[in-house]
Coordinates of N, CA and C in Angstrom, one line a residue:
M1 N 184.1 96.7 306.1 CA 183.8 98.0 305.5 C 182.8 98.7 306.5
S2 N 183.1 100.0 306.7 CA 182.2 100.8 307.6 C 180.9 101.1 307.0
S3 N 179.9 101.3 307.9 CA 178.5 101.6 307.4 C 178.2 103.0 307.9
Y4 N 177.7 103.8 306.9 CA 177.4 105.2 307.1 C 175.9 105.4 306.7
K5 N 175.0 105.7 307.6 CA 173.6 105.9 307.3 C 173.2 107.3 307.8
F6 N 172.7 108.0 306.8 CA 172.3 109.4 307.1 C 171.0 109.7 306.4
E7 N 170.3 110.7 306.8 CA 169.0 111.1 306.2 C 169.2 112.0 305.0
C8 N 170.2 112.9 305.0 CA 170.4 113.8 304.0 C 171.7 113.5 303.1
L9 N 172.4 112.5 303.4 CA 173.6 112.1 302.7 C 173.5 110.6 302.3
N10 N 174.0 110.3 301.1 CA 174.2 108.9 300.7 C 175.7 108.7 300.7
V11 N 176.1 107.7 301.4 CA 177.6 107.5 301.5 C 177.9 106.0 301.1
S12 N 178.9 105.9 300.2 CA 179.4 104.6 299.9 C 180.9 104.7 299.8
I13 N 181.6 103.5 300.1 CA 183.0 103.5 300.1 C 183.4 102.3 299.2
S14 N 184.3 102.6 298.2 CA 184.7 101.6 297.3 C 185.8 100.7 298.0
P15 N 186.1 99.5 297.4 CA 187.1 98.7 298.0 C 188.5 99.4 297.9
E16 N 188.7 100.4 297.0 CA 189.9 101.1 296.9 C 190.0 102.2 297.9
G17 N 189.0 102.4 298.7 CA 189.0 103.5 299.7 C 188.5 104.8 299.3
V18 N 187.8 104.9 298.2 CA 187.2 106.2 297.8 C 185.8 106.3 298.4
A19 N 185.6 107.2 299.2 CA 184.3 107.5 299.8 C 183.5 108.5 298.9
R20 N 182.3 108.1 298.5 CA 181.4 109.0 297.7 C 180.3 109.5 298.7
V21 N 180.3 110.8 298.8 CA 179.3 111.4 299.7 C 178.4 112.2 298.8
E22 N 177.1 111.9 298.8 CA 176.2 112.6 297.9 C 175.2 113.3 298.8
I23 N 175.1 114.6 298.7 CA 174.1 115.4 299.4 C 172.7 115.1 298.7
S24 N 171.8 114.7 299.4 CA 170.5 114.1 298.8 C 169.3 114.9 299.4
R25 N 169.1 116.1 298.9 CA 167.9 116.8 299.2 C 167.5 117.5 297.9
P26 N 167.3 116.7 296.8 CA 167.0 117.3 295.5 C 165.7 118.2 295.5
E27 N 164.8 117.8 296.3 CA 163.5 118.6 296.3 C 163.7 120.0 296.8
A28 N 164.8 120.2 297.6 CA 165.1 121.5 298.1 C 166.4 122.1 297.4
L29 N 166.7 121.6 296.2 CA 167.9 121.9 295.5 C 169.2 121.8 296.4
N30 N 169.1 120.7 297.2 CA 170.2 120.4 298.1 C 170.7 121.5 299.1
A31 N 169.7 122.4 299.4 CA 170.0 123.5 300.3 C 170.4 122.9 301.7
F32 N 171.3 123.5 302.3 CA 171.8 123.1 303.6 C 170.9 123.5 304.8
N33 N 170.2 122.5 305.4 CA 169.5 122.7 306.6 C 170.3 122.3 307.8
T34 N 169.8 122.4 309.0 CA 170.5 122.0 310.1 C 170.9 120.5 310.1
Q35 N 170.0 119.7 309.6 CA 170.2 118.2 309.5 C 171.4 118.0 308.6
T36 N 171.4 118.6 307.4 CA 172.5 118.4 306.5 C 173.8 118.8 307.1
W37 N 173.9 120.0 307.7 CA 175.2 120.5 308.3 C 175.6 119.5 309.4
T38 N 174.7 119.0 310.2 CA 175.0 118.1 311.3 C 175.6 116.8 310.7
E39 N 174.9 116.3 309.7 CA 175.4 115.0 309.1 C 176.7 115.1 308.4
I40 N 176.9 116.2 307.7 CA 178.2 116.4 307.1 C 179.4 116.4 308.1
G41 N 179.1 117.1 309.2 CA 180.1 117.1 310.3 C 180.4 115.8 310.9
Q42 N 179.3 115.0 311.1 CA 179.4 113.7 311.7 C 180.1 112.7 310.7
C43 N 179.7 112.8 309.4 CA 180.3 111.9 308.4 C 181.8 112.2 308.2
F44 N 182.2 113.4 308.0 CA 183.6 113.7 307.8 C 184.5 113.6 309.0
T45 N 183.9 113.7 310.2 CA 184.6 113.5 311.4 C 184.9 112.0 311.6
R46 N 184.0 111.1 311.2 CA 184.2 109.7 311.2 C 185.2 109.3 310.2
F47 N 185.2 109.9 309.0 CA 186.2 109.6 308.0 C 187.6 109.8 308.5
K48 N 187.9 110.7 309.4 CA 189.2 111.0 309.9 C 189.8 109.8 310.5
S49 N 189.0 109.0 311.2 CA 189.6 107.8 311.9 C 189.2 106.5 311.2
D50 N 188.6 106.5 310.0 CA 188.2 105.3 309.3 C 189.3 104.9 308.4
G51 N 190.0 103.8 308.7 CA 191.1 103.3 307.9 C 190.7 102.8 306.5
D52 N 189.4 102.6 306.3 CA 188.9 102.2 304.9 C 188.8 103.4 304.0
V53 N 188.9 104.6 304.5 CA 188.7 105.8 303.6 C 190.0 106.5 303.3
R54 N 190.3 106.6 302.0 CA 191.6 107.2 301.6 C 191.4 108.5 300.9
S55 N 190.2 108.7 300.3 CA 189.8 110.0 299.6 C 188.3 110.1 299.6
V56 N 187.9 111.3 299.4 CA 186.4 111.6 299.4 C 186.0 112.3 298.1
V57 N 184.9 111.9 297.5 CA 184.3 112.7 296.4 C 183.0 113.2 296.9
L58 N 182.8 114.5 296.9 CA 181.5 115.1 297.4 C 180.7 115.5 296.2
S59 N 179.5 115.1 296.1 CA 178.6 115.4 295.0 C 177.2 115.6 295.5
A60 N 176.2 115.9 294.6 CA 174.9 116.1 295.1 C 173.9 115.5 294.0
S61 N 172.8 115.0 294.5 CA 171.8 114.5 293.6 C 170.9 115.6 293.0
G62 N 170.3 115.3 291.9 CA 169.4 116.3 291.3 C 170.2 117.2 290.3
R63 N 169.5 118.4 290.0 CA 170.0 119.2 289.0 C 171.0 120.3 289.5
M64 N 171.2 120.4 290.8 CA 172.1 121.4 291.3 C 172.9 120.9 292.5
F65 N 174.2 121.3 292.6 CA 175.0 120.9 293.7 C 174.4 121.3 295.0
T66 N 174.2 122.6 295.2 CA 173.5 123.1 296.4 C 173.1 124.6 296.1
A67 N 171.9 124.9 296.7 CA 171.4 126.2 296.6 C 172.0 127.1 297.8
G68 N 172.8 126.5 298.7 CA 173.3 127.2 299.8 C 172.5 126.9 301.0
L69 N 172.4 127.9 301.9 CA 171.6 127.8 303.1 C 170.1 127.7 302.8
D70 N 169.5 126.8 303.5 CA 168.0 126.6 303.4 C 167.3 127.8 304.0
L71 N 166.9 128.7 303.2 CA 166.3 129.9 303.7 C 164.9 129.7 304.4
K72 N 164.2 128.7 303.9 CA 162.9 128.4 304.6 C 163.2 128.0 306.1
E73 N 164.2 127.2 306.3 CA 164.5 126.8 307.7 C 165.1 128.0 308.4
A74 N 165.9 128.8 307.7 CA 166.6 129.9 308.4 C 165.5 130.9 308.9
M75 N 164.3 131.0 308.3 CA 163.3 131.9 308.7 C 162.5 131.3 309.9
T76 N 162.5 130.0 310.0 CA 161.7 129.3 311.1 C 162.4 128.4 312.0
G77 N 163.7 128.2 311.7 CA 164.5 127.2 312.5 C 165.3 127.8 313.6
P78 N 166.3 127.1 314.0 CA 167.1 127.5 315.2 C 167.6 129.0 315.2
L79 N 168.0 129.4 314.0 CA 168.6 130.8 313.9 C 167.6 131.8 314.1
S80 N 166.3 131.5 313.8 CA 165.3 132.6 314.0 C 164.7 132.6 315.4
K81 N 164.9 131.5 316.1 CA 164.3 131.4 317.5 C 165.4 131.5 318.5
P82 N 165.4 132.5 319.3 CA 166.4 132.6 320.4 C 166.3 131.4 321.4
R83 N 167.4 130.9 321.9 CA 167.4 129.9 322.9 C 166.7 130.3 324.1
D84 N 166.9 131.6 324.5 CA 166.3 132.2 325.7 C 165.6 133.5 325.2
P85 N 164.3 133.5 324.9 CA 163.7 134.7 324.4 C 163.8 135.9 325.3
D86 N 164.0 135.7 326.6 CA 164.1 136.8 327.5 C 165.5 137.3 327.8
A87 N 166.4 136.7 327.1 CA 167.8 137.1 327.2 C 168.1 138.5 326.6
D88 N 169.1 139.1 327.1 CA 169.5 140.4 326.6 C 170.1 140.2 325.1
V89 N 170.2 141.3 324.4 CA 170.7 141.3 323.0 C 172.1 140.6 322.9
A90 N 173.0 140.9 323.8 CA 174.3 140.3 323.8 C 174.3 138.8 324.0
R91 N 173.4 138.4 324.9 CA 173.3 136.9 325.1 C 172.7 136.2 323.9
K92 N 171.7 136.8 323.2 CA 171.1 136.3 322.0 C 172.2 136.2 320.9
G93 N 173.0 137.2 320.8 CA 174.1 137.2 319.8 C 175.1 136.1 320.1
Y94 N 175.4 135.9 321.4 CA 176.3 134.8 321.8 C 175.7 133.5 321.4
Y95 N 174.4 133.2 321.6 CA 173.8 132.0 321.2 C 173.9 131.7 319.7
H96 N 173.6 132.8 319.0 CA 173.7 132.7 317.5 C 175.1 132.4 317.1
R97 N 176.1 133.0 317.7 CA 177.5 132.7 317.4 C 177.8 131.2 317.6
L98 N 177.4 130.7 318.8 CA 177.6 129.3 319.0 C 177.0 128.4 318.0
F99 N 175.8 128.7 317.5 CA 175.1 127.9 316.5 C 175.9 128.0 315.2
I100 N 176.4 129.2 314.8 CA 177.1 129.3 313.6 C 178.5 128.6 313.7
L101 N 179.1 128.7 314.8 CA 180.4 128.0 315.0 C 180.2 126.5 314.8
G102 N 179.1 125.9 315.2 CA 178.8 124.5 314.9 C 178.7 124.2 313.5
F103 N 178.1 125.1 312.7 CA 178.1 125.0 311.2 C 179.5 125.0 310.7
Q104 N 180.3 125.9 311.1 CA 181.6 126.1 310.6 C 182.5 124.8 311.0
E105 N 182.3 124.3 312.1 CA 183.0 123.1 312.5 C 182.7 121.9 311.6
A106 N 181.4 121.8 311.2 CA 181.0 120.7 310.3 C 181.7 120.9 308.9
I107 N 181.8 122.1 308.4 CA 182.4 122.3 307.1 C 183.9 122.1 307.3
S108 N 184.5 122.5 308.4 CA 185.9 122.4 308.6 C 186.3 120.9 308.7
A109 N 185.4 120.1 309.2 CA 185.7 118.6 309.2 C 186.0 118.1 307.9

């Protein structure tokens, strides 16, 4: 049986092949921060090639499934800080687009 260890996700796989993925940031109402997005992408990408996984149930701990984007991180995290502060506006927009595409790839997985 495969082992999945993450900071923001609890993952278990039943003998029948049902993977249970629980978003586990209840103190933040399971808001998606960069770590959560990254782990979801890694986890579901691994599921694609894991012969022990036949289906997935996605849930969350606490009183809410998710509050959506973690706004606290959005104000201070990678989206608020340009990769190159001296870059022109178009280049900064390009870097933001790359970051957002990474989020989208995680959800698409």
